[in-house]
Amino acid sequence: METLSLLLYGLQIALSWENLLYCFAGCLLGTLVGVLPGIGPVTTVAILLPFTFGLGPAPALIMLAGIYYGAQYGGSTTAILVNIPGESSSVVTTIDGYQMARQGRAGPALGIAAIGSFVAGSFAVFVVAYFSPPLAEIALRFGPADYFSLMVMGLAASVILASGSLIKAIAMVLVGILLGSIGTDVNTGAIRFAAGLPQLTDGIGFIVLAMAFFGITDVLVNLEKSKEQHVANAEIKNVLPTMEDLRVSAPSIARGTLIGSILGILPGGGALLASFAAYMVEKKVARRPANFGSGDIRGVAAPESANNAGAQVSFIPMLTLGLPSNPTMALMIGALMIQGITPGPGVITERPELFWGLIASMWIGNLMLLVLNLPLVGLWVKLLSVPYSLLFPAILAFCCVGVYASSNEPADVYIVAVLAAVGYALIKFDCEPAPMVLGFVLGPMMEENLRRAMMISFGDPSVFVTRPISALCLAATLLGLIAIAIPSLRRRRDAAMQE
Amino acid sequence: MSVIRALYTSIALLIPFGVHAQTFPNKPVQIIVPYAPGGSTDLAARVLAAKLTEQWGQQVVVENRPGGNGFIGMSAGAKSKPDGYALTLGTVGDVAVNPALFPNTPFSMERDFTPISMVSDAELVLIAGKNTPYASVQDVLNAAKAQPGRLSVATSGMGTMPHILLEWMSLVSGAQFQHVPYKGGGPAAAAVAGDNLPLGILAASGVASFVKSGHVKVIAIMSPERSKNNPSWPTLIESGVKDVGGSGWSALFAPRGTPPEVVAKISADVGKALKADDVIARFSGAGMEAVPTTPTELATRIKKDRESFAAIIKSANVKPE
């Protein structure tokens, strides 16, 4: 009851003309930079930072948060339309979303992404409002051993993602882990596999990887196909999701929202793990004839709901522990600190107007995004009817601009070119990029936490089984592996894949 | 013909030197930051850039060139045109630790840079989790001596100022610790607050909220002198760890060869900006102090820090491998 009245108090703050304006500005800017490559949310927030000096902490944070979750919406748009995930958490969306777009169902895909995100965002607002202090305490208790075991579970489960061969899926996860190990080792400072290139000392950026393995590789694959196929692809069936689409997606949205709300609490891989986990769960529970991997709307609804819920819940570790989940959030912490507010356990009680105002504004922002994005769907879909001979040079150019602008580093564009060649070869061998991305993002975190856990325990590996969270994750992984290893169960897995 | 042309060229080259300082800046100025947006160095750069924009009536733009232990940004700064329009904000790590830590850095402070002014200084503290029995530096040292290498200390990373100070403290006191590097101060502070490990050396601003909430306690300040804001924190030196003291500072540099009048003008204007009330307030919000200096003072400080860090790194045998 008290929380409800505090939420109402937050709503009063968020509904002031000033805050509404900044919320809208943030959402609009975020959508724009999310859709347009070349300038990402980090750059936008960095440029706007001096502008927030003159604002109060609440409007400043409301606007910056709007840019952050607005960009998430925008990132899903490019994932669905042109197979370019703007963030690691929209990688899964490309699997079915892009297939839907190719079947002329880009509209329903975009629509369900927007609706799912809105539902998830609204639910996550309540999670943040009601459970921030206890959840922050849980996140704080999460030690390196627990992180390691969770990553192991995530990676082991990721092979389910692949619709093809199990061996190839495992191989791709391993390739991802190897690619992720390029760069400076956190524990020793040693530079690994950088081939003497200073540009590789911080590893390959996610944007670089995404542009290469998704955007450009896909253009190459498409160019091989005959012209007729493209024309057929561009045939638009309907612009908005039908009632049937909504009915099929509703349970998926609910499950995705729940998973995102739980995993989003973990700083770092939270939103990514959430979107992958949501997708895997959908594949497992689908009873109706499913065609995951070739344009199933549930394969868009669930991960999109999960990553949006995760993105909102990740404000808990950011505000109450000062732990950013990504560079955009790191900048928000900076913006708060310049205003004299240090994120930490006391921030909810000391700055209620900031905390509750932000929470309420996130809900309003999600509503604005829905209103803003649904009419845009028609526009985006029309974009797809542009002849591919005109579209693909634009995609290539945007990829290069986007890569360069995200780091100011010309060498990154060359790295994209090299990786795109690799990505093309992998597609030719029927190796899917999604499990690789999971390995790429989670692998380095897994290694970092494994070694840290071992350092803290002075080389005693029993921490992995004596800590309850860690033990639980490892047990689940083991069970899963046994299930795969036993041939009879394995046949069932294959059967599940065939559906 | 060629002689005349050479003469013209040299005149053309000479003229701007005289008027440089009066007309500077007549186009946008860039500040290269060798770190990603959001860190304290980036914040310092953005606050300073906003103030200089106001003072100069020209846009001062922050350009982040993160990566490779700051090497990418520092190299970019070193290779910029020496006209005062491309400045670099380096940290103590970039200019005093890395040259001693890495056998061949792609830039040289002497060859490539001219100091302008120190910009920010951040206090570092030694913290312990609330459930640990440690209340003083002596407690910590005794515990470490009782079990050499079995006391873990979290820092913001390998080769960072907290890491150097940890090694220095070990060398002087003879107590051995287990160094556990994190990716930045935030995760390290949360790890100590969450009881993952007992100790940490971190920026005071980053742990302030956990100190307030009672998750961690401050054992000592790592600076040579007590803090103005928190005078109750003892220094390591007064706790018996001789000479050990340092903080996380950042400073502004121009490429070597920048006209001295321009350097002097920038130094004076940066000094003015860093004395403005709003800049001081924003710096202190982010846990930093604005510390303007003359180019000579900065050069002396770099030399002093580099020599002592080089000795520590050599004695403690710290190597990035």
PDB file of C-alpha atoms in Angstrom, chain B residues 35-200:
ATOM      1  CA  TYR B  35      38.794   6.111 -21.770  1.00  0.00           C
ATOM      2  CA  ALA B  36      35.187   5.208 -22.522  1.00  0.00           C
ATOM      3  CA  PRO B  37      32.432   7.693 -21.663  1.00  0.00           C
ATOM      4  CA  GLY B  38      31.187   7.540 -18.085  1.00  0.00           C
ATOM      5  CA  GLY B  39      34.370   7.137 -16.076  1.00  0.00           C
ATOM      6  CA  SER B  40      35.722   9.829 -13.801  1.00  0.00           C
ATOM      7  CA  THR B  41      38.318  11.004 -16.351  1.00  0.00           C
ATOM      8  CA  ASP B  42      35.596  11.374 -18.958  1.00  0.00           C
ATOM      9  CA  LEU B  43      33.415  13.291 -16.498  1.00  0.00           C
ATOM     10  CA  ALA B  44      36.274  15.627 -15.638  1.00  0.00           C
ATOM     11  CA  ALA B  45      36.883  16.238 -19.339  1.00  0.00           C
ATOM     12  CA  ARG B  46      33.215  16.965 -20.012  1.00  0.00           C
ATOM     13  CA  VAL B  47      32.836  19.380 -17.113  1.00  0.00           C
ATOM     14  CA  LEU B  48      36.054  21.171 -18.104  1.00  0.00           C
ATOM     15  CA  ALA B  49      35.063  21.217 -21.800  1.00  0.00           C
ATOM     16  CA  ALA B  50      31.693  22.777 -20.992  1.00  0.00           C
ATOM     17  CA  LYS B  51      33.393  25.539 -18.969  1.00  0.00           C
ATOM     18  CA  LEU B  52      36.062  26.218 -21.595  1.00  0.00           C
ATOM     19  CA  THR B  53      33.359  26.413 -24.278  1.00  0.00           C
ATOM     20  CA  GLU B  54      31.738  29.128 -22.184  1.00  0.00           C
ATOM     21  CA  GLN B  55      35.023  30.985 -21.655  1.00  0.00           C
ATOM     22  CA  TRP B  56      36.355  30.758 -25.207  1.00  0.00           C
ATOM     23  CA  GLY B  57      33.152  31.084 -27.176  1.00  0.00           C
ATOM     24  CA  GLN B  58      34.372  28.112 -29.205  1.00  0.00           C
ATOM     25  CA  GLN B  59      33.100  24.551 -28.946  1.00  0.00           C
ATOM     26  CA  VAL B  60      35.356  22.320 -26.871  1.00  0.00           C
ATOM     27  CA  VAL B  61      34.554  18.724 -27.787  1.00  0.00           C
ATOM     28  CA  VAL B  62      35.433  15.572 -25.873  1.00  0.00           C
ATOM     29  CA  GLU B  63      36.537  12.679 -28.057  1.00  0.00           C
ATOM     30  CA  ASN B  64      36.733   9.269 -26.395  1.00  0.00           C
ATOM     31  CA  ARG B  65      39.446   7.003 -27.776  1.00  0.00           C
ATOM     32  CA  PRO B  66      39.316   4.101 -25.336  1.00  0.00           C
ATOM     33  CA  GLY B  67      41.306   0.926 -25.479  1.00  0.00           C
ATOM     34  CA  GLY B  68      44.600  -0.765 -24.919  1.00  0.00           C
ATOM     35  CA  ASN B  69      45.363   0.565 -21.422  1.00  0.00           C
ATOM     36  CA  GLY B  70      44.881   4.081 -22.721  1.00  0.00           C
ATOM     37  CA  PHE B  71      47.499   3.562 -25.438  1.00  0.00           C
ATOM     38  CA  ILE B  72      45.112   4.257 -28.320  1.00  0.00           C
ATOM     39  CA  GLY B  73      43.995   7.632 -26.979  1.00  0.00           C
ATOM     40  CA  MET B  74      47.467   8.665 -25.852  1.00  0.00           C
ATOM     41  CA  SER B  75      48.944   7.743 -29.250  1.00  0.00           C
ATOM     42  CA  ALA B  76      46.222   9.701 -31.027  1.00  0.00           C
ATOM     43  CA  GLY B  77      46.982  12.682 -28.787  1.00  0.00           C
ATOM     44  CA  ALA B  78      50.707  12.358 -29.426  1.00  0.00           C
ATOM     45  CA  LYS B  79      50.211  12.338 -33.200  1.00  0.00           C
ATOM     46  CA  SER B  80      47.847  15.324 -33.296  1.00  0.00           C
ATOM     47  CA  LYS B  81      48.842  18.600 -34.899  1.00  0.00           C
ATOM     48  CA  PRO B  82      50.757  20.696 -32.336  1.00  0.00           C
ATOM     49  CA  ASP B  83      48.586  23.802 -32.633  1.00  0.00           C
ATOM     50  CA  GLY B  84      46.654  23.632 -29.357  1.00  0.00           C
ATOM     51  CA  TYR B  85      43.421  22.452 -31.005  1.00  0.00           C
ATOM     52  CA  ALA B  86      43.880  18.809 -30.010  1.00  0.00           C
ATOM     53  CA  LEU B  87      44.555  18.295 -26.308  1.00  0.00           C
ATOM     54  CA  THR B  88      44.759  15.058 -24.332  1.00  0.00           C
ATOM     55  CA  LEU B  89      43.509  14.365 -20.824  1.00  0.00           C
ATOM     56  CA  GLY B  90      45.716  11.617 -19.433  1.00  0.00           C
ATOM     57  CA  THR B  91      45.683  10.042 -15.981  1.00  0.00           C
ATOM     58  CA  VAL B  92      48.439   9.183 -13.563  1.00  0.00           C
ATOM     59  CA  GLY B  93      48.114   5.645 -14.931  1.00  0.00           C
ATOM     60  CA  ASP B  94      48.742   6.795 -18.500  1.00  0.00           C
ATOM     61  CA  VAL B  95      51.643   9.119 -17.834  1.00  0.00           C
ATOM     62  CA  ALA B  96      53.360   7.703 -14.735  1.00  0.00           C
ATOM     63  CA  VAL B  97      52.424   4.024 -14.326  1.00  0.00           C
ATOM     64  CA  ASN B  98      52.229   2.600 -17.852  1.00  0.00           C
ATOM     65  CA  PRO B  99      55.626   3.894 -19.016  1.00  0.00           C
ATOM     66  CA  ALA B 100      57.134   1.952 -16.106  1.00  0.00           C
ATOM     67  CA  LEU B 101      54.861  -1.071 -16.450  1.00  0.00           C
ATOM     68  CA  PHE B 102      55.095  -1.721 -20.186  1.00  0.00           C
ATOM     69  CA  PRO B 103      58.461  -2.277 -21.854  1.00  0.00           C
ATOM     70  CA  ASN B 104      57.518  -0.330 -24.970  1.00  0.00           C
ATOM     71  CA  THR B 105      54.650   2.135 -24.914  1.00  0.00           C
ATOM     72  CA  PRO B 106      53.690   3.512 -28.325  1.00  0.00           C
ATOM     73  CA  PHE B 107      54.169   7.073 -27.020  1.00  0.00           C
ATOM     74  CA  SER B 108      56.737   8.869 -24.918  1.00  0.00           C
ATOM     75  CA  MET B 109      55.840  11.597 -22.484  1.00  0.00           C
ATOM     76  CA  GLU B 110      59.117  13.459 -23.118  1.00  0.00           C
ATOM     77  CA  ARG B 111      59.150  13.090 -26.876  1.00  0.00           C
ATOM     78  CA  ASP B 112      55.463  13.556 -27.622  1.00  0.00           C
ATOM     79  CA  PHE B 113      53.783  15.723 -24.994  1.00  0.00           C
ATOM     80  CA  THR B 114      53.938  19.164 -23.383  1.00  0.00           C
ATOM     81  CA  PRO B 115      52.273  19.422 -19.963  1.00  0.00           C
ATOM     82  CA  ILE B 116      49.577  22.088 -19.587  1.00  0.00           C
ATOM     83  CA  SER B 117      47.895  21.728 -16.198  1.00  0.00           C
ATOM     84  CA  MET B 118      46.762  19.163 -13.720  1.00  0.00           C
ATOM     85  CA  VAL B 119      42.969  18.868 -13.788  1.00  0.00           C
ATOM     86  CA  SER B 120      41.472  16.523 -11.214  1.00  0.00           C
ATOM     87  CA  ASP B 121      42.545  14.548  -8.193  1.00  0.00           C
ATOM     88  CA  ALA B 122      40.549  11.737  -6.590  1.00  0.00           C
ATOM     89  CA  GLU B 123      41.128  10.311  -3.131  1.00  0.00           C
ATOM     90  CA  LEU B 124      41.634   6.569  -2.768  1.00  0.00           C
ATOM     91  CA  VAL B 125      40.805   4.601   0.370  1.00  0.00           C
ATOM     92  CA  LEU B 126      41.518   1.228   1.932  1.00  0.00           C
ATOM     93  CA  ILE B 127      38.188  -0.382   2.841  1.00  0.00           C
ATOM     94  CA  ALA B 128      37.112  -3.526   4.667  1.00  0.00           C
ATOM     95  CA  GLY B 129      33.767  -5.344   4.634  1.00  0.00           C
ATOM     96  CA  LYS B 130      31.475  -4.763   7.615  1.00  0.00           C
ATOM     97  CA  ASN B 131      31.840  -8.367   8.845  1.00  0.00           C
ATOM     98  CA  THR B 132      35.628  -8.325   8.887  1.00  0.00           C
ATOM     99  CA  PRO B 133      37.457  -7.896  12.215  1.00  0.00           C
ATOM    100  CA  TYR B 134      39.716  -5.137  10.862  1.00  0.00           C
ATOM    101  CA  ALA B 135      39.473  -1.657  12.324  1.00  0.00           C
ATOM    102  CA  SER B 136      42.913  -0.196  11.634  1.00  0.00           C
ATOM    103  CA  VAL B 137      45.827  -0.405   9.246  1.00  0.00           C
ATOM    104  CA  GLN B 138      47.721  -2.332  11.919  1.00  0.00           C
ATOM    105  CA  ASP B 139      44.924  -4.946  12.120  1.00  0.00           C
ATOM    106  CA  VAL B 140      45.094  -5.454   8.381  1.00  0.00           C
ATOM    107  CA  LEU B 141      48.877  -5.673   8.292  1.00  0.00           C
ATOM    108  CA  ASN B 142      48.978  -8.084  11.249  1.00  0.00           C
ATOM    109  CA  ALA B 143      46.371 -10.335   9.623  1.00  0.00           C
ATOM    110  CA  ALA B 144      48.283 -10.323   6.351  1.00  0.00           C
ATOM    111  CA  LYS B 145      51.552 -11.104   8.112  1.00  0.00           C
ATOM    112  CA  ALA B 146      49.949 -13.962  10.031  1.00  0.00           C
ATOM    113  CA  GLN B 147      48.790 -15.562   6.756  1.00  0.00           C
ATOM    114  CA  PRO B 148      51.038 -14.277   3.976  1.00  0.00           C
ATOM    115  CA  GLY B 149      49.173 -13.958   0.669  1.00  0.00           C
ATOM    116  CA  ARG B 150      45.866 -15.196   2.100  1.00  0.00           C
ATOM    117  CA  LEU B 151      44.185 -11.805   2.452  1.00  0.00           C
ATOM    118  CA  SER B 152      42.423 -10.703  -0.738  1.00  0.00           C
ATOM    119  CA  VAL B 153      42.327  -7.077  -1.809  1.00  0.00           C
ATOM    120  CA  ALA B 154      40.008  -5.899  -4.601  1.00  0.00           C
ATOM    121  CA  THR B 155      41.199  -3.107  -6.889  1.00  0.00           C
ATOM    122  CA  SER B 156      39.810  -1.373  -9.957  1.00  0.00           C
ATOM    123  CA  GLY B 157      42.247  -3.269 -12.193  1.00  0.00           C
ATOM    124  CA  MET B 158      45.729  -4.385 -13.058  1.00  0.00           C
ATOM    125  CA  GLY B 159      48.237  -1.525 -13.257  1.00  0.00           C
ATOM    126  CA  THR B 160      45.816   1.029 -11.822  1.00  0.00           C
ATOM    127  CA  MET B 161      46.779   3.446  -9.065  1.00  0.00           C
ATOM    128  CA  PRO B 162      45.127   1.277  -6.356  1.00  0.00           C
ATOM    129  CA  HIS B 163      47.154  -1.708  -7.572  1.00  0.00           C
ATOM    130  CA  ILE B 164      50.414   0.261  -7.431  1.00  0.00           C
ATOM    131  CA  LEU B 165      49.552   1.490  -3.935  1.00  0.00           C
ATOM    132  CA  LEU B 166      48.809  -2.081  -2.809  1.00  0.00           C
ATOM    133  CA  GLU B 167      52.202  -3.258  -4.059  1.00  0.00           C
ATOM    134  CA  TRP B 168      53.863  -0.255  -2.444  1.00  0.00           C
ATOM    135  CA  MET B 169      52.159  -0.938   0.877  1.00  0.00           C
ATOM    136  CA  SER B 170      53.315  -4.582   0.668  1.00  0.00           C
ATOM    137  CA  LEU B 171      56.882  -3.597  -0.095  1.00  0.00           C
ATOM    138  CA  VAL B 172      57.166  -1.128   2.760  1.00  0.00           C
ATOM    139  CA  SER B 173      55.282  -3.111   5.407  1.00  0.00           C
ATOM    140  CA  GLY B 174      56.405  -6.587   4.412  1.00  0.00           C
ATOM    141  CA  ALA B 175      52.820  -7.843   4.525  1.00  0.00           C
ATOM    142  CA  GLN B 176      51.764  -9.923   1.530  1.00  0.00           C
ATOM    143  CA  PHE B 177      48.299  -9.711  -0.019  1.00  0.00           C
ATOM    144  CA  GLN B 178      46.359 -11.480  -2.730  1.00  0.00           C
ATOM    145  CA  HIS B 179      45.586  -8.913  -5.429  1.00  0.00           C
ATOM    146  CA  VAL B 180      42.160  -9.429  -7.050  1.00  0.00           C
ATOM    147  CA  PRO B 181      41.687  -7.043  -9.995  1.00  0.00           C
ATOM    148  CA  TYR B 182      38.182  -6.111 -11.170  1.00  0.00           C
ATOM    149  CA  LYS B 183      36.967  -4.355 -14.295  1.00  0.00           C
ATOM    150  CA  GLY B 184      36.620  -0.920 -12.751  1.00  0.00           C
ATOM    151  CA  GLY B 185      35.911   0.431  -9.306  1.00  0.00           C
ATOM    152  CA  GLY B 186      32.126  -0.167  -9.238  1.00  0.00           C
ATOM    153  CA  PRO B 187      32.189  -3.989  -9.362  1.00  0.00           C
ATOM    154  CA  ALA B 188      35.143  -4.063  -6.955  1.00  0.00           C
ATOM    155  CA  ALA B 189      33.318  -1.910  -4.406  1.00  0.00           C
ATOM    156  CA  ALA B 190      30.199  -4.084  -4.685  1.00  0.00           C
ATOM    157  CA  ALA B 191      32.334  -7.213  -4.201  1.00  0.00           C
ATOM    158  CA  VAL B 192      33.685  -5.920  -0.888  1.00  0.00           C
ATOM    159  CA  ALA B 193      30.231  -4.698   0.149  1.00  0.00           C
ATOM    160  CA  GLY B 194      28.769  -8.109  -0.723  1.00  0.00           C
ATOM    161  CA  ASP B 195      31.359  -9.954   1.369  1.00  0.00           C
ATOM    162  CA  ASN B 196      32.945 -11.666  -1.615  1.00  0.00           C
ATOM    163  CA  LEU B 197      36.322 -10.599  -0.307  1.00  0.00           C
ATOM    164  CA  PRO B 198      37.475  -8.716   2.789  1.00  0.00           C
ATOM    165  CA  LEU B 199      39.471  -5.702   1.551  1.00  0.00           C
ATOM    166  CA  GLY B 200      39.637  -3.185  -1.258  1.00  0.00           C
TER     167      GLY B 200
END
